[in-house]
Amino acid sequence: MRGSAVRSDSYIDRSSTARIFSMALNQQEIADTTTKPVLIVDKAAPNSTDLAVDRTRLAHDRTVMAWIRTSASLISFGFTIDKFFEFLDKDSATRKPLFGPREFAMSLIAIGLVILVFATIQNRLELKAMRKWYPNVPYSMATLVAALVGFLGIVTFIAVVSHR
């Protein structure tokens, strides 16, 4: 129920008007389709198997993109740790630990690169198996993105290793 300030009959009038207006629009659409020529497309609509294959391929792409995000996060976090502790260690002549911030940064970058390689290999194998049964499966742009992130990761790793 509405508040006492709103009359119930005006509420009914507004909803009835909206319903009548929508019915008039539907009748107009029906009238338009009966007078206009219908375009016949000679391509068959995709069946449920085609749509399932597309959904599966897109799921593989989403999965590899998630691995790319994880890899890029590890690579950038490793680079940031290296630069942060490089800035802090610039003025101090302290003892260098066996596994310090630089080694930790390099290990994060290396883990990011290994994750990226494994995710790309898994994605390519899954799509290859899919193409065996459904040869029209398109190629994934996620592989190209993985290659670009991998290239940037290798450059970052080389920059961290060769800096000191």
mmCIF file with all atom_site columns, C-alpha atoms in Angstrom:
data_model
loop_
_atom_site.group_PDB
_atom_site.id
_atom_site.type_symbol
_atom_site.label_atom_id
_atom_site.label_alt_id
_atom_site.label_comp_id
_atom_site.label_asym_id
_atom_site.label_entity_id
_atom_site.label_seq_id
_atom_site.pdbx_PDB_ins_code
_atom_site.Cartn_x
_atom_site.Cartn_y
_atom_site.Cartn_z
_atom_site.occupancy
_atom_site.B_iso_or_equiv
_atom_site.pdbx_formal_charge
_atom_site.auth_seq_id
_atom_site.auth_comp_id
_atom_site.auth_asym_id
_atom_site.auth_atom_id
_atom_site.pdbx_PDB_model_num
ATOM 1   C CA . MET A 1 1   ? 0.000  0.000   0.000   1.00 0.00 ? 1   MET A CA 1
ATOM 2   C CA . ARG A 1 2   ? 1.062  3.523   -0.684  1.00 0.00 ? 2   ARG A CA 1
ATOM 3   C CA . GLY A 1 3   ? 1.105  6.273   1.881   1.00 0.00 ? 3   GLY A CA 1
ATOM 4   C CA . SER A 1 4   ? -2.005 8.234   2.736   1.00 0.00 ? 4   SER A CA 1
ATOM 5   C CA . ALA A 1 5   ? -0.892 11.177  0.577   1.00 0.00 ? 5   ALA A CA 1
ATOM 6   C CA . VAL A 1 6   ? -1.243 9.128   -2.647  1.00 0.00 ? 6   VAL A CA 1
ATOM 7   C CA . ARG A 1 7   ? -4.730 8.238   -3.757  1.00 0.00 ? 7   ARG A CA 1
ATOM 8   C CA . SER A 1 8   ? -5.149 4.621   -4.781  1.00 0.00 ? 8   SER A CA 1
ATOM 9   C CA . ASP A 1 9   ? -7.280 5.425   -7.824  1.00 0.00 ? 9   ASP A CA 1
ATOM 10  C CA . SER A 1 10  ? -4.562 7.674   -9.306  1.00 0.00 ? 10  SER A CA 1
ATOM 11  C CA . TYR A 1 11  ? -2.059 4.837   -8.844  1.00 0.00 ? 11  TYR A CA 1
ATOM 12  C CA . ILE A 1 12  ? -4.330 2.463   -10.753 1.00 0.00 ? 12  ILE A CA 1
ATOM 13  C CA . ASP A 1 13  ? -4.834 5.044   -13.477 1.00 0.00 ? 13  ASP A CA 1
ATOM 14  C CA . ARG A 1 14  ? -1.087 5.408   -14.026 1.00 0.00 ? 14  ARG A CA 1
ATOM 15  C CA . SER A 1 15  ? -0.439 1.671   -14.192 1.00 0.00 ? 15  SER A CA 1
ATOM 16  C CA . SER A 1 16  ? -3.422 1.127   -16.498 1.00 0.00 ? 16  SER A CA 1
ATOM 17  C CA . THR A 1 17  ? -2.208 3.872   -18.786 1.00 0.00 ? 17  THR A CA 1
ATOM 18  C CA . ALA A 1 18  ? 1.248  2.278   -18.944 1.00 0.00 ? 18  ALA A CA 1
ATOM 19  C CA . ARG A 1 19  ? -0.265 -1.125  -19.714 1.00 0.00 ? 19  ARG A CA 1
ATOM 20  C CA . ILE A 1 20  ? -2.495 0.282   -22.469 1.00 0.00 ? 20  ILE A CA 1
ATOM 21  C CA . PHE A 1 21  ? 0.457  2.166   -23.951 1.00 0.00 ? 21  PHE A CA 1
ATOM 22  C CA . SER A 1 22  ? 2.639  -0.980  -24.015 1.00 0.00 ? 22  SER A CA 1
ATOM 23  C CA . MET A 1 23  ? -0.177 -2.995  -25.618 1.00 0.00 ? 23  MET A CA 1
ATOM 24  C CA . ALA A 1 24  ? -0.527 -0.332  -28.290 1.00 0.00 ? 24  ALA A CA 1
ATOM 25  C CA . LEU A 1 25  ? 3.192  -0.511  -28.992 1.00 0.00 ? 25  LEU A CA 1
ATOM 26  C CA . ASN A 1 26  ? 3.063  -4.308  -29.278 1.00 0.00 ? 26  ASN A CA 1
ATOM 27  C CA . GLN A 1 27  ? 0.122  -4.091  -31.705 1.00 0.00 ? 27  GLN A CA 1
ATOM 28  C CA . GLN A 1 28  ? 2.030  -1.518  -33.766 1.00 0.00 ? 28  GLN A CA 1
ATOM 29  C CA . GLU A 1 29  ? 5.073  -3.824  -33.902 1.00 0.00 ? 29  GLU A CA 1
ATOM 30  C CA . ILE A 1 30  ? 2.885  -6.725  -35.012 1.00 0.00 ? 30  ILE A CA 1
ATOM 31  C CA . ALA A 1 31  ? 1.269  -4.551  -37.686 1.00 0.00 ? 31  ALA A CA 1
ATOM 32  C CA . ASP A 1 32  ? 4.712  -3.424  -38.893 1.00 0.00 ? 32  ASP A CA 1
ATOM 33  C CA . THR A 1 33  ? 5.978  -6.983  -39.295 1.00 0.00 ? 33  THR A CA 1
ATOM 34  C CA . THR A 1 34  ? 2.987  -8.036  -41.371 1.00 0.00 ? 34  THR A CA 1
ATOM 35  C CA . THR A 1 35  ? 3.399  -5.217  -43.889 1.00 0.00 ? 35  THR A CA 1
ATOM 36  C CA . LYS A 1 36  ? 7.200  -5.228  -44.224 1.00 0.00 ? 36  LYS A CA 1
ATOM 37  C CA . PRO A 1 37  ? 9.068  -7.849  -46.247 1.00 0.00 ? 37  PRO A CA 1
ATOM 38  C CA . VAL A 1 38  ? 10.993 -10.365 -44.186 1.00 0.00 ? 38  VAL A CA 1
ATOM 39  C CA . LEU A 1 39  ? 14.708 -10.769 -44.892 1.00 0.00 ? 39  LEU A CA 1
ATOM 40  C CA . ILE A 1 40  ? 15.630 -14.423 -45.358 1.00 0.00 ? 40  ILE A CA 1
ATOM 41  C CA . VAL A 1 41  ? 19.210 -15.245 -44.453 1.00 0.00 ? 41  VAL A CA 1
ATOM 42  C CA . ASP A 1 42  ? 20.704 -18.245 -46.214 1.00 0.00 ? 42  ASP A CA 1
ATOM 43  C CA . LYS A 1 43  ? 23.141 -18.951 -43.358 1.00 0.00 ? 43  LYS A CA 1
ATOM 44  C CA . ALA A 1 44  ? 21.811 -21.381 -40.829 1.00 0.00 ? 44  ALA A CA 1
ATOM 45  C CA . ALA A 1 45  ? 21.591 -20.209 -37.262 1.00 0.00 ? 45  ALA A CA 1
ATOM 46  C CA . PRO A 1 46  ? 24.212 -21.718 -34.968 1.00 0.00 ? 46  PRO A CA 1
ATOM 47  C CA . ASN A 1 47  ? 23.054 -24.845 -33.210 1.00 0.00 ? 47  ASN A CA 1
ATOM 48  C CA . SER A 1 48  ? 23.627 -25.589 -29.555 1.00 0.00 ? 48  SER A CA 1
ATOM 49  C CA . THR A 1 49  ? 26.857 -27.495 -30.233 1.00 0.00 ? 49  THR A CA 1
ATOM 50  C CA . ASP A 1 50  ? 28.387 -24.493 -32.022 1.00 0.00 ? 50  ASP A CA 1
ATOM 51  C CA . LEU A 1 51  ? 27.414 -22.230 -29.165 1.00 0.00 ? 51  LEU A CA 1
ATOM 52  C CA . ALA A 1 52  ? 28.814 -24.681 -26.607 1.00 0.00 ? 52  ALA A CA 1
ATOM 53  C CA . VAL A 1 53  ? 32.131 -24.781 -28.470 1.00 0.00 ? 53  VAL A CA 1
ATOM 54  C CA . ASP A 1 54  ? 32.240 -20.977 -28.497 1.00 0.00 ? 54  ASP A CA 1
ATOM 55  C CA . ARG A 1 55  ? 31.493 -20.848 -24.763 1.00 0.00 ? 55  ARG A CA 1
ATOM 56  C CA . THR A 1 56  ? 34.223 -23.395 -24.064 1.00 0.00 ? 56  THR A CA 1
ATOM 57  C CA . ARG A 1 57  ? 36.765 -21.502 -26.170 1.00 0.00 ? 57  ARG A CA 1
ATOM 58  C CA . LEU A 1 58  ? 35.880 -18.244 -24.443 1.00 0.00 ? 58  LEU A CA 1
ATOM 59  C CA . ALA A 1 59  ? 36.219 -19.953 -21.060 1.00 0.00 ? 59  ALA A CA 1
ATOM 60  C CA . HIS A 1 60  ? 39.726 -21.051 -22.034 1.00 0.00 ? 60  HIS A CA 1
ATOM 61  C CA . ASP A 1 61  ? 40.519 -17.476 -23.065 1.00 0.00 ? 61  ASP A CA 1
ATOM 62  C CA . ARG A 1 62  ? 39.226 -16.107 -19.760 1.00 0.00 ? 62  ARG A CA 1
ATOM 63  C CA . THR A 1 63  ? 41.307 -18.646 -17.858 1.00 0.00 ? 63  THR A CA 1
ATOM 64  C CA . VAL A 1 64  ? 44.522 -17.809 -19.672 1.00 0.00 ? 64  VAL A CA 1
ATOM 65  C CA . MET A 1 65  ? 43.825 -14.081 -19.247 1.00 0.00 ? 65  MET A CA 1
ATOM 66  C CA . ALA A 1 66  ? 43.470 -14.641 -15.503 1.00 0.00 ? 66  ALA A CA 1
ATOM 67  C CA . TRP A 1 67  ? 46.847 -16.397 -15.492 1.00 0.00 ? 67  TRP A CA 1
ATOM 68  C CA . ILE A 1 68  ? 48.296 -13.498 -17.497 1.00 0.00 ? 68  ILE A CA 1
ATOM 69  C CA . ARG A 1 69  ? 46.999 -11.039 -14.875 1.00 0.00 ? 69  ARG A CA 1
ATOM 70  C CA . THR A 1 70  ? 48.535 -13.139 -12.100 1.00 0.00 ? 70  THR A CA 1
ATOM 71  C CA . SER A 1 71  ? 51.828 -13.364 -13.952 1.00 0.00 ? 71  SER A CA 1
ATOM 72  C CA . ALA A 1 72  ? 51.907 -9.636  -14.683 1.00 0.00 ? 72  ALA A CA 1
ATOM 73  C CA . SER A 1 73  ? 51.197 -8.934  -11.013 1.00 0.00 ? 73  SER A CA 1
ATOM 74  C CA . LEU A 1 74  ? 54.078 -11.137 -9.864  1.00 0.00 ? 74  LEU A CA 1
ATOM 75  C CA . ILE A 1 75  ? 56.459 -9.622  -12.413 1.00 0.00 ? 75  ILE A CA 1
ATOM 76  C CA . SER A 1 76  ? 55.547 -6.035  -11.547 1.00 0.00 ? 76  SER A CA 1
ATOM 77  C CA . PHE A 1 77  ? 55.589 -6.737  -7.810  1.00 0.00 ? 77  PHE A CA 1
ATOM 78  C CA . GLY A 1 78  ? 59.053 -8.285  -8.111  1.00 0.00 ? 78  GLY A CA 1
ATOM 79  C CA . PHE A 1 79  ? 60.333 -5.297  -10.074 1.00 0.00 ? 79  PHE A CA 1
ATOM 80  C CA . THR A 1 80  ? 58.821 -2.904  -7.534  1.00 0.00 ? 80  THR A CA 1
ATOM 81  C CA . ILE A 1 81  ? 60.443 -4.735  -4.614  1.00 0.00 ? 81  ILE A CA 1
ATOM 82  C CA . ASP A 1 82  ? 63.814 -4.579  -6.357  1.00 0.00 ? 82  ASP A CA 1
ATOM 83  C CA . LYS A 1 83  ? 63.553 -0.850  -7.038  1.00 0.00 ? 83  LYS A CA 1
ATOM 84  C CA . PHE A 1 84  ? 62.204 -0.063  -3.560  1.00 0.00 ? 84  PHE A CA 1
ATOM 85  C CA . PHE A 1 85  ? 65.014 -1.844  -1.733  1.00 0.00 ? 85  PHE A CA 1
ATOM 86  C CA . GLU A 1 86  ? 67.569 -0.504  -4.182  1.00 0.00 ? 86  GLU A CA 1
ATOM 87  C CA . PHE A 1 87  ? 66.470 2.968   -3.140  1.00 0.00 ? 87  PHE A CA 1
ATOM 88  C CA . LEU A 1 88  ? 66.682 2.064   0.560   1.00 0.00 ? 88  LEU A CA 1
ATOM 89  C CA . ASP A 1 89  ? 70.069 0.323   0.251   1.00 0.00 ? 89  ASP A CA 1
ATOM 90  C CA . LYS A 1 90  ? 71.658 3.184   -1.674  1.00 0.00 ? 90  LYS A CA 1
ATOM 91  C CA . ASP A 1 91  ? 72.843 4.976   1.455   1.00 0.00 ? 91  ASP A CA 1
ATOM 92  C CA . SER A 1 92  ? 73.520 2.063   3.770   1.00 0.00 ? 92  SER A CA 1
ATOM 93  C CA . ALA A 1 93  ? 76.490 -0.256  3.708   1.00 0.00 ? 93  ALA A CA 1
ATOM 94  C CA . THR A 1 94  ? 74.861 -3.131  5.542   1.00 0.00 ? 94  THR A CA 1
ATOM 95  C CA . ARG A 1 95  ? 75.543 -6.831  5.364   1.00 0.00 ? 95  ARG A CA 1
ATOM 96  C CA . LYS A 1 96  ? 74.093 -8.498  2.263   1.00 0.00 ? 96  LYS A CA 1
ATOM 97  C CA . PRO A 1 97  ? 71.954 -11.512 3.208   1.00 0.00 ? 97  PRO A CA 1
ATOM 98  C CA . LEU A 1 98  ? 72.063 -14.758 1.270   1.00 0.00 ? 98  LEU A CA 1
ATOM 99  C CA . PHE A 1 99  ? 68.477 -14.317 0.084   1.00 0.00 ? 99  PHE A CA 1
ATOM 100 C CA . GLY A 1 100 ? 67.836 -10.592 0.095   1.00 0.00 ? 100 GLY A CA 1
ATOM 101 C CA . PRO A 1 101 ? 65.288 -8.354  -1.571  1.00 0.00 ? 101 PRO A CA 1
ATOM 102 C CA . ARG A 1 102 ? 66.995 -8.576  -4.949  1.00 0.00 ? 102 ARG A CA 1
ATOM 103 C CA . GLU A 1 103 ? 66.897 -12.380 -4.946  1.00 0.00 ? 103 GLU A CA 1
ATOM 104 C CA . PHE A 1 104 ? 63.299 -12.294 -3.743  1.00 0.00 ? 104 PHE A CA 1
ATOM 105 C CA . ALA A 1 105 ? 62.402 -9.921  -6.590  1.00 0.00 ? 105 ALA A CA 1
ATOM 106 C CA . MET A 1 106 ? 64.120 -12.159 -9.131  1.00 0.00 ? 106 MET A CA 1
ATOM 107 C CA . SER A 1 107 ? 62.279 -15.201 -7.781  1.00 0.00 ? 107 SER A CA 1
ATOM 108 C CA . LEU A 1 108 ? 58.910 -13.410 -8.075  1.00 0.00 ? 108 LEU A CA 1
ATOM 109 C CA . ILE A 1 109 ? 59.678 -12.426 -11.658 1.00 0.00 ? 109 ILE A CA 1
ATOM 110 C CA . ALA A 1 110 ? 60.822 -15.964 -12.475 1.00 0.00 ? 110 ALA A CA 1
ATOM 111 C CA . ILE A 1 111 ? 57.693 -17.489 -10.919 1.00 0.00 ? 111 ILE A CA 1
ATOM 112 C CA . GLY A 1 112 ? 55.571 -15.070 -12.950 1.00 0.00 ? 112 GLY A CA 1
ATOM 113 C CA . LEU A 1 113 ? 57.334 -16.113 -16.149 1.00 0.00 ? 113 LEU A CA 1
ATOM 114 C CA . VAL A 1 114 ? 57.015 -19.835 -15.371 1.00 0.00 ? 114 VAL A CA 1
ATOM 115 C CA . ILE A 1 115 ? 53.300 -19.428 -14.626 1.00 0.00 ? 115 ILE A CA 1
ATOM 116 C CA . LEU A 1 116 ? 52.865 -17.600 -17.910 1.00 0.00 ? 116 LEU A CA 1
ATOM 117 C CA . VAL A 1 117 ? 54.639 -20.305 -19.902 1.00 0.00 ? 117 VAL A CA 1
ATOM 118 C CA . PHE A 1 118 ? 52.648 -23.128 -18.285 1.00 0.00 ? 118 PHE A CA 1
ATOM 119 C CA . ALA A 1 119 ? 49.319 -21.324 -18.758 1.00 0.00 ? 119 ALA A CA 1
ATOM 120 C CA . THR A 1 120 ? 50.081 -20.616 -22.416 1.00 0.00 ? 120 THR A CA 1
ATOM 121 C CA . ILE A 1 121 ? 51.120 -24.220 -23.074 1.00 0.00 ? 121 ILE A CA 1
ATOM 122 C CA . GLN A 1 122 ? 47.981 -25.539 -21.369 1.00 0.00 ? 122 GLN A CA 1
ATOM 123 C CA . ASN A 1 123 ? 45.766 -23.153 -23.355 1.00 0.00 ? 123 ASN A CA 1
ATOM 124 C CA . ARG A 1 124 ? 47.366 -24.107 -26.662 1.00 0.00 ? 124 ARG A CA 1
ATOM 125 C CA . LEU A 1 125 ? 47.035 -27.844 -25.930 1.00 0.00 ? 125 LEU A CA 1
ATOM 126 C CA . GLU A 1 126 ? 43.369 -27.475 -24.972 1.00 0.00 ? 126 GLU A CA 1
ATOM 127 C CA . LEU A 1 127 ? 42.563 -25.463 -28.105 1.00 0.00 ? 127 LEU A CA 1
ATOM 128 C CA . LYS A 1 128 ? 44.497 -27.939 -30.253 1.00 0.00 ? 128 LYS A CA 1
ATOM 129 C CA . ALA A 1 129 ? 42.437 -30.807 -28.815 1.00 0.00 ? 129 ALA A CA 1
ATOM 130 C CA . MET A 1 130 ? 39.295 -28.802 -29.435 1.00 0.00 ? 130 MET A CA 1
ATOM 131 C CA . ARG A 1 131 ? 40.276 -28.149 -33.062 1.00 0.00 ? 131 ARG A CA 1
ATOM 132 C CA . LYS A 1 132 ? 40.643 -31.893 -33.590 1.00 0.00 ? 132 LYS A CA 1
ATOM 133 C CA . TRP A 1 133 ? 36.879 -32.271 -33.141 1.00 0.00 ? 133 TRP A CA 1
ATOM 134 C CA . TYR A 1 134 ? 35.780 -28.805 -34.255 1.00 0.00 ? 134 TYR A CA 1
ATOM 135 C CA . PRO A 1 135 ? 38.198 -27.459 -36.893 1.00 0.00 ? 135 PRO A CA 1
ATOM 136 C CA . ASN A 1 136 ? 36.552 -24.027 -37.163 1.00 0.00 ? 136 ASN A CA 1
ATOM 137 C CA . VAL A 1 137 ? 37.577 -22.912 -33.671 1.00 0.00 ? 137 VAL A CA 1
ATOM 138 C CA . PRO A 1 138 ? 39.221 -19.495 -34.097 1.00 0.00 ? 138 PRO A CA 1
ATOM 139 C CA . TYR A 1 139 ? 42.678 -18.759 -32.766 1.00 0.00 ? 139 TYR A CA 1
ATOM 140 C CA . SER A 1 140 ? 43.016 -16.962 -29.467 1.00 0.00 ? 140 SER A CA 1
ATOM 141 C CA . MET A 1 141 ? 44.347 -13.446 -29.062 1.00 0.00 ? 141 MET A CA 1
ATOM 142 C CA . ALA A 1 142 ? 45.167 -14.337 -25.458 1.00 0.00 ? 142 ALA A CA 1
ATOM 143 C CA . THR A 1 143 ? 48.241 -16.192 -26.721 1.00 0.00 ? 143 THR A CA 1
ATOM 144 C CA . LEU A 1 144 ? 49.527 -12.981 -28.301 1.00 0.00 ? 144 LEU A CA 1
ATOM 145 C CA . VAL A 1 145 ? 48.911 -11.083 -25.067 1.00 0.00 ? 145 VAL A CA 1
ATOM 146 C CA . ALA A 1 146 ? 50.746 -13.816 -23.139 1.00 0.00 ? 146 ALA A CA 1
ATOM 147 C CA . ALA A 1 147 ? 53.697 -13.510 -25.522 1.00 0.00 ? 147 ALA A CA 1
ATOM 148 C CA . LEU A 1 148 ? 53.843 -9.733  -25.030 1.00 0.00 ? 148 LEU A CA 1
ATOM 149 C CA . VAL A 1 149 ? 53.659 -10.007 -21.234 1.00 0.00 ? 149 VAL A CA 1
ATOM 150 C CA . GLY A 1 150 ? 56.290 -12.747 -21.357 1.00 0.00 ? 150 GLY A CA 1
ATOM 151 C CA . PHE A 1 151 ? 58.593 -10.532 -23.407 1.00 0.00 ? 151 PHE A CA 1
ATOM 152 C CA . LEU A 1 152 ? 58.172 -7.698  -20.910 1.00 0.00 ? 152 LEU A CA 1
ATOM 153 C CA . GLY A 1 153 ? 58.829 -10.153 -18.059 1.00 0.00 ? 153 GLY A CA 1
ATOM 154 C CA . ILE A 1 154 ? 62.061 -11.336 -19.654 1.00 0.00 ? 154 ILE A CA 1
ATOM 155 C CA . VAL A 1 155 ? 63.186 -7.737  -20.163 1.00 0.00 ? 155 VAL A CA 1
ATOM 156 C CA . THR A 1 156 ? 62.342 -6.999  -16.522 1.00 0.00 ? 156 THR A CA 1
ATOM 157 C CA . PHE A 1 157 ? 64.242 -10.049 -15.307 1.00 0.00 ? 157 PHE A CA 1
ATOM 158 C CA . ILE A 1 158 ? 67.300 -9.072  -17.349 1.00 0.00 ? 158 ILE A CA 1
ATOM 159 C CA . ALA A 1 159 ? 67.076 -5.508  -15.997 1.00 0.00 ? 159 ALA A CA 1
ATOM 160 C CA . VAL A 1 160 ? 66.995 -6.750  -12.395 1.00 0.00 ? 160 VAL A CA 1
ATOM 161 C CA . VAL A 1 161 ? 69.837 -9.243  -12.904 1.00 0.00 ? 161 VAL A CA 1
ATOM 162 C CA . SER A 1 162 ? 72.154 -6.903  -14.783 1.00 0.00 ? 162 SER A CA 1
ATOM 163 C CA . HIS A 1 163 ? 71.556 -3.797  -12.711 1.00 0.00 ? 163 HIS A CA 1
ATOM 164 C CA . ARG A 1 164 ? 74.149 -4.415  -10.014 1.00 0.00 ? 164 ARG A CA 1
#
